[in-house]
Amino acid sequence: MNLSNKKAGGILNPWSFLETEFNYREVSAWKDFVRIDQSFIRLAFFLHFLVYFLALIPEIQRSPHGTIYFGLVLSLNILSLVLSFQRKYLPAVIHGTNFSIIFLVMLILNESFYSFDDLHSLQLYNNYFLLVGFLVLFQMFRLKVKGCFLTATYSIVLHLGFIYFKLNNSSLPGFPLVLFVPDVVYLILSLIGTTIVVIVRRLVRISSELDSEYRFLQHELQIARKVQETLFPEDVSIKGFKYEVFRSTPNEIGGDFYDFIQLREGNTGVFLTDIAGHGIASALVASFIKIMVATMPYRLKLHPVRLLEYLDETLLRQFKSHHASAVYIFFDFISKEIHFANGGHPYLMHSQNGNDFREIETTGSILGFGIKRPIAELVSLPIQSAERLFLYTDGLIENRNPQGKQLGSEGLIEILNRNKSFTDLKQFKEAVQVELSAFFGDAEFEDDTLFLIIEME
């Protein structure tokens, strides 16, 4: 029922019709000149009703054949509207109709102002021919370079013809130069219209090139996204703990990254980093760090502080303009301990035995600046069953909701603690996401965002 009413409203409402008819959002539509001519004819049909306002002029009301001429104008526009639904001979339809309407309008003016007593009355009659200038300028909507000039040409010829015969039937001497004013206006308007057409067509060409480049880049970014996806660890089972992860990026690729490092004797390392900025450059640096972590000497993977120092030195040497924050956790299941170091990253959040989450405050410097040695402090915790670790990047707490408010670490802790009773890790993650969605509403994450939840078995 609602659908049928909507369709009926679109047909009966001229504004809805025009919105549908002139929907040129795609660049390719601006290059389809047949479609543009069809739209031009339909727009001209709506606007031609303005011609009938000439009937408000007292002299035209006394024209003996004015009704016939206006009827012919209407018939021509209806005929051109019907012909617009085919794609052949549209330029001939447009110029044929346009020439005929200009001729009929000038014929109405000629018949209505038949006799003159002086030059002033002749000038008054001549000024009405300026109205034809709108038809000249209107041709620019076809986006044809010669459209305005061609219309101006036969408008000038018709105007001079009517003036010539008018002067031959009057007692006024000579051919005053003031009578050429409409012709000068036609030429000026044709130049303006042609200039606008040239500019628009050039913009369309540039937009088309940009659109092609944009589509190419989007395709390349999609490939890059698939490649980057392979850098992240697969959904694998790791002995000793369970995990859940959430990732979001405003671009196809981003600079937030995490990885699991399988070590000897069943031990595991967890690495999480946030490359400054977002987009292609950050994604490339993240890929580089992934390779560094995978190929660095094995002994460094057993010591979080040394691992971060190695990354700090390499970034400073290779990417002086890029830096990153990172946290590395070494799970030693032999000694039942967790060792980690934090290099300028948001504090790790920790919960034991179902108690409240709390931040583990640490000191450490951002990687890539070579600020200090040691770059971070080493923190050790005993491994306890069912304890949870929550790691995240700053995009989560620095993003703003529609009211402009940031979540902040305090808001994040409140969300985690409100949902700590969920014993199933996946349900816990989903509950946290529901509250995050409620806080941010329709606001999209402006920066790369990642969080990783780890629960000890």
Coordinates of C-alpha atoms in Angstrom, one line a residue:
M1 CA 0.0 0.0 0.0
N2 CA 2.7 2.4 0.9
L3 CA 4.7 1.5 -2.1
S4 CA 1.9 2.3 -4.5
N5 CA 1.3 5.6 -2.9
K6 CA 5.0 6.4 -3.2
K7 CA 5.0 5.6 -6.9
A8 CA 1.8 7.7 -7.5
G9 CA 3.3 10.6 -5.7
G10 CA 6.4 10.4 -7.8
I11 CA 4.4 10.5 -11.1
L12 CA 2.1 13.3 -10.0
N13 CA 4.6 15.4 -8.3
P14 CA 6.7 17.4 -10.8
W15 CA 9.5 17.9 -8.3
S16 CA 9.8 14.1 -7.8
F17 CA 9.8 13.7 -11.6
L18 CA 12.6 16.2 -12.1
E19 CA 14.7 14.7 -9.3
T20 CA 14.5 11.3 -10.9
E21 CA 15.0 12.7 -14.5
F22 CA 18.0 14.8 -13.7
N23 CA 19.8 12.3 -11.4
Y24 CA 23.4 12.6 -12.8
R25 CA 25.4 11.3 -9.8
E26 CA 27.5 9.0 -11.9
V27 CA 30.2 10.7 -14.0
S28 CA 29.3 8.5 -17.0
A29 CA 25.8 10.0 -17.2
W30 CA 27.4 13.4 -18.0
K31 CA 29.0 11.9 -21.1
D32 CA 25.7 10.4 -22.4
F33 CA 24.6 13.3 -24.6
V34 CA 21.6 11.5 -25.9
R35 CA 20.2 11.2 -22.4
I36 CA 21.1 14.8 -21.7
D37 CA 19.1 15.9 -24.8
Q38 CA 16.2 13.8 -23.6
S39 CA 16.3 15.5 -20.2
F40 CA 16.7 18.9 -21.9
I41 CA 13.5 18.4 -23.9
R42 CA 11.6 17.3 -20.8
L43 CA 12.9 20.3 -18.8
A44 CA 12.0 22.6 -21.7
F45 CA 8.5 21.2 -21.7
F46 CA 8.0 22.3 -18.0
L47 CA 9.7 25.7 -18.6
H48 CA 7.9 26.6 -21.8
F49 CA 4.8 27.4 -19.8
L50 CA 6.6 30.7 -18.9
V51 CA 6.0 31.8 -22.5
Y52 CA 2.3 32.2 -21.7
F53 CA 3.0 35.0 -19.3
L54 CA 3.4 37.1 -22.5
A55 CA -0.4 37.0 -22.6
L56 CA -0.4 39.4 -19.6
I57 CA 0.8 42.2 -21.9
P58 CA -2.2 44.2 -23.0
E59 CA -1.0 44.6 -26.6
I60 CA -0.6 40.8 -26.9
Q61 CA -4.1 40.2 -25.5
R62 CA -5.4 42.2 -28.5
S63 CA -3.6 40.0 -31.0
P64 CA -6.1 38.5 -33.4
H65 CA -4.1 35.2 -33.8
G66 CA -2.4 35.1 -30.4
T67 CA -4.4 32.1 -29.2
I68 CA -3.5 30.2 -32.3
Y69 CA 0.1 30.9 -32.0
F70 CA 0.2 30.0 -28.3
G71 CA -1.7 26.8 -29.2
L72 CA 1.0 26.0 -31.8
V73 CA 3.7 26.5 -29.1
L74 CA 2.0 24.1 -26.8
S75 CA 1.5 21.5 -29.6
L76 CA 5.2 21.7 -30.6
N77 CA 6.3 21.2 -27.0
I78 CA 4.0 18.2 -26.6
L79 CA 5.3 16.7 -29.8
S80 CA 8.9 17.2 -28.7
L81 CA 8.1 15.7 -25.3
V82 CA 6.7 12.6 -27.0
L83 CA 9.7 12.4 -29.4
S84 CA 12.1 12.6 -26.4
F85 CA 11.3 9.0 -25.5
Q86 CA 13.2 7.8 -28.5
R87 CA 17.0 8.3 -29.0
K88 CA 17.2 9.2 -32.7
Y89 CA 17.1 12.7 -34.3
L90 CA 17.0 14.5 -30.9
P91 CA 19.2 17.4 -32.1
A92 CA 16.8 17.9 -35.1
V93 CA 13.8 17.8 -32.7
I94 CA 15.4 20.3 -30.4
H95 CA 16.5 22.8 -33.0
G96 CA 13.4 22.4 -35.1
T97 CA 11.2 23.0 -32.0
N98 CA 13.4 25.8 -30.8
F99 CA 13.4 27.6 -34.2
S100 CA 9.6 27.2 -34.5
I101 CA 8.9 28.6 -31.0
I102 CA 11.2 31.6 -31.5
F103 CA 9.5 32.3 -34.8
L104 CA 6.1 32.1 -33.2
V105 CA 7.1 34.3 -30.3
M106 CA 8.5 36.9 -32.7
L107 CA 5.3 36.6 -34.8
I108 CA 3.1 37.2 -31.8
L109 CA 5.2 40.3 -31.0
N110 CA 5.1 41.5 -34.6
E111 CA 1.3 41.1 -34.8
S112 CA 0.7 42.7 -31.4
F113 CA 2.8 45.8 -32.1
Y114 CA 1.7 46.3 -35.7
S115 CA 1.9 50.1 -36.1
F116 CA 4.3 52.7 -34.8
D117 CA 4.0 56.5 -34.5
D118 CA 7.5 57.2 -33.5
L119 CA 11.0 55.7 -32.8
H120 CA 10.2 55.3 -29.1
S121 CA 7.3 52.9 -29.7
L122 CA 9.5 51.0 -32.1
Q123 CA 12.2 50.6 -29.4
L124 CA 9.6 49.4 -27.0
Y125 CA 8.5 46.7 -29.4
N126 CA 12.1 45.8 -30.1
N127 CA 12.9 45.4 -26.4
Y128 CA 10.5 42.5 -26.1
F129 CA 12.7 40.6 -28.4
L130 CA 15.3 40.5 -25.5
L131 CA 13.1 37.7 -24.0
V132 CA 14.3 35.4 -26.7
G133 CA 17.8 35.6 -25.1
F134 CA 16.6 33.2 -22.4
L135 CA 16.1 30.6 -25.1
V136 CA 19.6 31.2 -26.4
L137 CA 21.1 30.8 -22.9
F138 CA 18.9 27.8 -22.1
Q139 CA 20.8 25.8 -24.8
M140 CA 23.8 25.5 -22.5
F141 CA 22.0 22.8 -20.6
R142 CA 22.6 20.5 -23.6
L143 CA 26.4 20.7 -23.0
K144 CA 26.9 21.1 -26.7
V145 CA 29.6 23.6 -27.6
K146 CA 27.7 25.0 -30.7
G147 CA 24.2 24.8 -29.2
C148 CA 24.0 28.4 -27.9
F149 CA 25.8 29.9 -30.9
L150 CA 23.5 28.1 -33.4
T151 CA 20.4 29.3 -31.5
A152 CA 21.7 32.8 -31.4
T153 CA 22.4 32.7 -35.1
Y154 CA 18.9 31.9 -36.2
S155 CA 17.4 34.2 -33.5
I156 CA 19.4 37.1 -35.0
V157 CA 18.3 36.2 -38.5
L158 CA 14.6 36.0 -37.5
H159 CA 14.9 39.2 -35.5
L160 CA 16.5 41.2 -38.3
G161 CA 13.9 39.9 -40.7
F162 CA 11.0 41.0 -38.6
I163 CA 12.5 44.4 -38.0
Y164 CA 13.3 44.9 -41.7
F165 CA 9.7 44.2 -42.7
K166 CA 8.4 46.3 -39.8
L167 CA 10.5 49.3 -41.0
N168 CA 9.4 48.8 -44.6
N169 CA 5.8 49.2 -43.5
S170 CA 6.4 52.3 -41.4
S171 CA 7.1 55.9 -42.2
L172 CA 10.2 56.0 -39.9
P173 CA 13.4 56.8 -41.8
G174 CA 16.6 54.7 -41.8
F175 CA 17.6 51.7 -39.6
P176 CA 18.5 53.0 -36.0
L177 CA 21.4 51.2 -34.4
V178 CA 19.5 50.8 -31.2
L179 CA 17.4 48.1 -32.9
F180 CA 20.5 45.9 -32.9
V181 CA 20.5 45.7 -29.1
P182 CA 18.7 42.3 -29.0
D183 CA 21.1 40.8 -31.5
V184 CA 24.1 42.0 -29.4
V185 CA 22.4 40.4 -26.3
Y186 CA 22.0 37.2 -28.2
L187 CA 25.7 37.1 -29.1
I188 CA 26.8 37.9 -25.6
L189 CA 24.5 35.3 -24.1
S190 CA 25.7 32.7 -26.6
L191 CA 29.3 33.5 -25.6
I192 CA 28.4 33.1 -21.9
G193 CA 26.5 29.9 -22.5
T194 CA 29.3 28.4 -24.7
T195 CA 31.9 29.4 -22.0
I196 CA 29.9 27.6 -19.4
V197 CA 29.5 24.5 -21.6
V198 CA 33.3 24.4 -22.2
I199 CA 34.1 24.7 -18.5
V200 CA 31.5 22.1 -17.5
R201 CA 32.7 19.6 -20.1
R202 CA 36.3 20.1 -19.0
L203 CA 35.2 19.5 -15.4
V204 CA 33.3 16.4 -16.5
R205 CA 36.5 15.1 -18.2
I206 CA 38.6 15.8 -15.1
S207 CA 36.0 14.2 -12.9
S208 CA 35.9 11.2 -15.2
E209 CA 39.7 10.8 -15.0
L210 CA 39.5 11.2 -11.2
D211 CA 36.7 8.7 -11.0
S212 CA 38.7 6.2 -13.0
E213 CA 41.8 6.7 -10.8
Y214 CA 39.6 6.4 -7.7
R215 CA 38.1 3.1 -8.9
F216 CA 41.6 1.9 -9.7
L217 CA 42.8 2.9 -6.2
Q218 CA 39.8 1.3 -4.6
H219 CA 40.6 -2.0 -6.4
E220 CA 44.2 -1.8 -5.4
L221 CA 43.2 -1.1 -1.8
Q222 CA 40.9 -4.1 -1.7
I223 CA 43.8 -6.2 -2.9
A224 CA 46.0 -4.6 -0.3
R225 CA 43.4 -5.3 2.4
K226 CA 43.3 -9.0 1.4
V227 CA 47.1 -9.1 1.6
Q228 CA 47.2 -7.4 5.0
E229 CA 44.6 -9.8 6.3
T230 CA 47.1 -12.6 5.7
L231 CA 49.5 -10.8 8.1
F232 CA 47.1 -11.2 11.0
P233 CA 47.0 -14.6 12.8
E234 CA 44.4 -17.0 11.8
D235 CA 41.7 -18.1 14.2
V236 CA 43.7 -20.8 15.9
S237 CA 43.6 -22.5 19.2
I238 CA 46.5 -21.6 21.5
K239 CA 47.3 -23.8 24.4
G240 CA 47.1 -21.9 27.7
F241 CA 44.6 -19.2 26.9
K242 CA 41.5 -18.2 24.8
Y243 CA 41.1 -14.9 23.0
E244 CA 38.6 -12.7 21.2
V245 CA 39.5 -9.8 18.9
F246 CA 37.8 -6.8 17.3
R247 CA 39.2 -4.6 14.5
S248 CA 37.9 -1.6 12.6
T249 CA 39.6 0.7 10.2
P250 CA 38.2 3.8 8.4
N251 CA 40.2 2.9 5.3
E252 CA 40.6 -0.4 3.5
I253 CA 43.9 -0.9 5.3
G254 CA 45.2 0.4 8.6
G255 CA 48.1 0.5 11.0
D256 CA 46.8 -1.4 14.0
F257 CA 48.3 -4.9 14.2
Y258 CA 48.5 -7.9 16.6
D259 CA 50.2 -11.2 16.3
F260 CA 50.8 -14.4 18.3
I261 CA 54.3 -15.7 18.4
Q262 CA 54.6 -19.5 19.0
L263 CA 57.7 -20.2 21.1
R264 CA 59.4 -23.3 22.3
E265 CA 58.2 -25.5 25.2
G266 CA 54.6 -24.3 24.6
N267 CA 55.2 -20.7 25.5
T268 CA 53.6 -17.9 23.6
G269 CA 54.2 -14.2 22.9
V270 CA 51.5 -11.7 22.1
F271 CA 52.5 -8.5 20.2
L272 CA 50.2 -5.6 19.6
T273 CA 51.1 -2.3 18.0
D274 CA 49.5 1.0 16.9
I275 CA 51.4 2.8 14.0
A276 CA 51.0 6.6 14.2
G277 CA 48.3 7.8 11.7
H278 CA 46.3 5.5 9.5
G279 CA 46.0 4.5 5.9
I280 CA 48.5 3.1 3.4
A281 CA 51.7 4.4 5.0
S282 CA 50.8 3.1 8.5
A283 CA 49.8 -0.3 7.0
L284 CA 53.1 -0.6 5.2
V285 CA 55.0 0.1 8.4
A286 CA 52.8 -2.4 10.3
S287 CA 53.7 -5.0 7.7
F288 CA 57.4 -4.1 8.1
I289 CA 57.1 -4.6 11.9
K290 CA 55.4 -7.9 11.3
I291 CA 58.4 -9.1 9.4
M292 CA 60.8 -7.7 12.0
V293 CA 59.0 -9.5 14.8
A294 CA 59.0 -12.8 12.8
T295 CA 62.7 -12.6 11.8
M296 CA 64.3 -11.1 14.9
P297 CA 66.7 -13.2 17.0
Y298 CA 64.8 -15.8 19.1
R299 CA 66.3 -14.6 22.4
L300 CA 64.6 -11.2 22.0
K301 CA 61.2 -12.8 21.8
L302 CA 61.7 -14.1 25.3
H303 CA 62.3 -10.7 26.8
P304 CA 59.7 -8.0 26.2
V305 CA 61.9 -5.0 27.0
R306 CA 64.7 -6.1 24.6
L307 CA 62.1 -6.9 21.9
L308 CA 60.7 -3.3 22.1
E309 CA 64.2 -1.8 22.1
Y310 CA 65.1 -3.8 18.9
L311 CA 62.0 -2.4 17.2
D312 CA 62.7 1.1 18.5
E313 CA 66.2 1.1 17.0
T314 CA 65.1 -0.4 13.7
L315 CA 62.2 2.1 13.3
L316 CA 64.6 5.0 14.1
R317 CA 67.1 3.8 11.5
Q318 CA 64.6 2.8 8.8
F319 CA 61.6 5.2 9.3
K320 CA 62.7 8.4 10.9
S321 CA 59.3 10.0 10.2
H322 CA 57.2 7.1 11.6
H323 CA 56.7 6.0 15.2
A324 CA 54.5 3.5 17.0
S325 CA 53.3 2.4 20.4
A326 CA 53.4 -1.3 21.2
V327 CA 53.0 -3.8 24.0
Y328 CA 54.6 -7.3 24.1
I329 CA 53.5 -10.0 26.5
F330 CA 55.5 -13.2 27.1
F331 CA 53.4 -16.1 28.5
D332 CA 55.9 -18.4 30.3
F333 CA 53.8 -21.5 31.0
I334 CA 56.8 -23.3 32.5
S335 CA 57.3 -20.8 35.3
K336 CA 53.5 -19.9 35.3
E337 CA 54.3 -16.2 34.8
I338 CA 53.3 -13.3 32.5
H339 CA 56.0 -10.9 31.6
F340 CA 55.2 -7.8 29.6
A341 CA 56.5 -4.3 28.6
N342 CA 54.6 -1.3 27.3
G343 CA 56.2 1.1 24.9
G344 CA 54.0 4.2 25.0
H345 CA 50.8 2.2 24.5
P346 CA 47.5 2.5 26.5
Y347 CA 47.7 0.7 29.8
L348 CA 46.8 -3.0 29.8
M349 CA 43.6 -3.7 31.7
H350 CA 43.6 -6.7 34.0
S351 CA 41.0 -8.7 35.9
Q352 CA 41.6 -11.6 38.4
N353 CA 39.1 -14.1 39.7
G354 CA 36.1 -12.2 38.2
N355 CA 37.0 -9.0 40.1
D356 CA 36.9 -5.5 38.6
F357 CA 39.2 -4.6 35.7
R358 CA 42.0 -2.3 36.6
E359 CA 44.8 -0.6 34.7
I360 CA 48.3 -1.8 35.2
E361 CA 50.2 1.5 35.1
T362 CA 53.6 1.2 33.4
T363 CA 56.3 3.5 32.1
G364 CA 57.7 3.3 28.6
S365 CA 58.5 5.3 25.5
I366 CA 57.0 5.4 22.1
L367 CA 59.0 3.4 19.5
G368 CA 61.0 5.1 16.7
F369 CA 62.5 8.0 18.7
G370 CA 65.3 6.4 20.6
I371 CA 64.3 8.3 23.7
K372 CA 65.7 6.2 26.5
R373 CA 67.2 2.9 27.6
P374 CA 65.7 0.7 28.8
I375 CA 62.7 1.8 26.7
A376 CA 60.2 0.3 29.1
E377 CA 59.9 -1.4 32.5
L378 CA 59.3 -5.1 32.8
V379 CA 56.2 -6.1 34.7
S380 CA 55.6 -9.7 35.8
L381 CA 52.4 -11.3 37.1
P382 CA 51.6 -14.9 38.1
I383 CA 49.4 -16.8 35.8
Q384 CA 46.0 -17.5 37.4
S385 CA 43.1 -19.4 35.9
A386 CA 40.3 -17.4 34.4
E387 CA 42.1 -14.1 34.7
R388 CA 41.5 -11.7 31.8
L389 CA 43.7 -9.2 29.9
F390 CA 42.3 -6.4 27.8
L391 CA 44.6 -4.8 25.3
Y392 CA 43.4 -2.0 22.9
T393 CA 44.6 0.8 20.7
D394 CA 43.9 4.5 21.4
G395 CA 41.3 4.7 18.6
L396 CA 38.8 3.0 20.9
I397 CA 39.0 5.6 23.7
E398 CA 39.7 8.8 21.6
N399 CA 36.9 8.4 19.1
R400 CA 34.0 10.8 19.8
N401 CA 30.3 10.1 19.9
P402 CA 27.7 12.3 18.1
Q403 CA 27.7 14.6 21.2
G404 CA 31.5 15.1 20.8
K405 CA 32.4 13.1 23.9
Q406 CA 35.3 10.7 24.1
L407 CA 34.9 7.3 25.8
G408 CA 38.2 7.6 27.6
S409 CA 39.9 4.9 29.6
E410 CA 37.5 5.5 32.6
G411 CA 34.5 4.9 30.4
L412 CA 36.0 1.8 28.9
I413 CA 36.7 0.3 32.4
E414 CA 33.1 1.0 33.4
I415 CA 31.9 -0.9 30.4
L416 CA 34.2 -3.8 31.1
N417 CA 33.2 -4.0 34.8
R418 CA 29.5 -3.8 34.0
N419 CA 29.9 -7.0 31.9
K420 CA 32.5 -8.9 33.9
S421 CA 29.9 -11.4 35.0
F422 CA 29.8 -13.0 31.6
T423 CA 31.9 -16.1 32.0
D424 CA 31.9 -17.0 28.4
L425 CA 34.6 -14.9 26.6
K426 CA 32.6 -14.5 23.4
Q427 CA 29.5 -13.4 25.2
F428 CA 31.7 -10.9 27.2
K429 CA 33.1 -9.5 24.0
E430 CA 29.6 -9.2 22.4
A431 CA 28.2 -7.4 25.5
V432 CA 31.1 -5.0 25.4
Q433 CA 30.5 -4.3 21.7
V434 CA 26.8 -3.6 22.4
E435 CA 27.7 -1.0 25.0
L436 CA 30.3 0.6 22.7
S437 CA 27.7 0.8 19.9
A438 CA 25.3 2.4 22.3
F439 CA 27.9 5.0 23.3
F440 CA 29.1 5.9 19.9
G441 CA 25.7 5.6 18.1
D442 CA 26.0 6.4 14.4
A443 CA 29.5 7.9 14.8
E444 CA 32.1 5.9 12.8
F445 CA 35.6 5.2 14.2
E446 CA 37.8 7.9 12.8
D447 CA 41.0 6.1 13.6
D448 CA 42.1 2.5 13.3
T449 CA 40.7 0.6 16.3
L450 CA 41.6 -2.8 17.8
F451 CA 41.0 -4.6 21.0
L452 CA 42.2 -8.0 22.1
I453 CA 40.7 -10.0 25.1
I454 CA 42.8 -12.8 26.5
E455 CA 41.5 -15.3 29.2
M456 CA 43.8 -17.7 30.9
E457 CA 42.7 -21.3 31.0

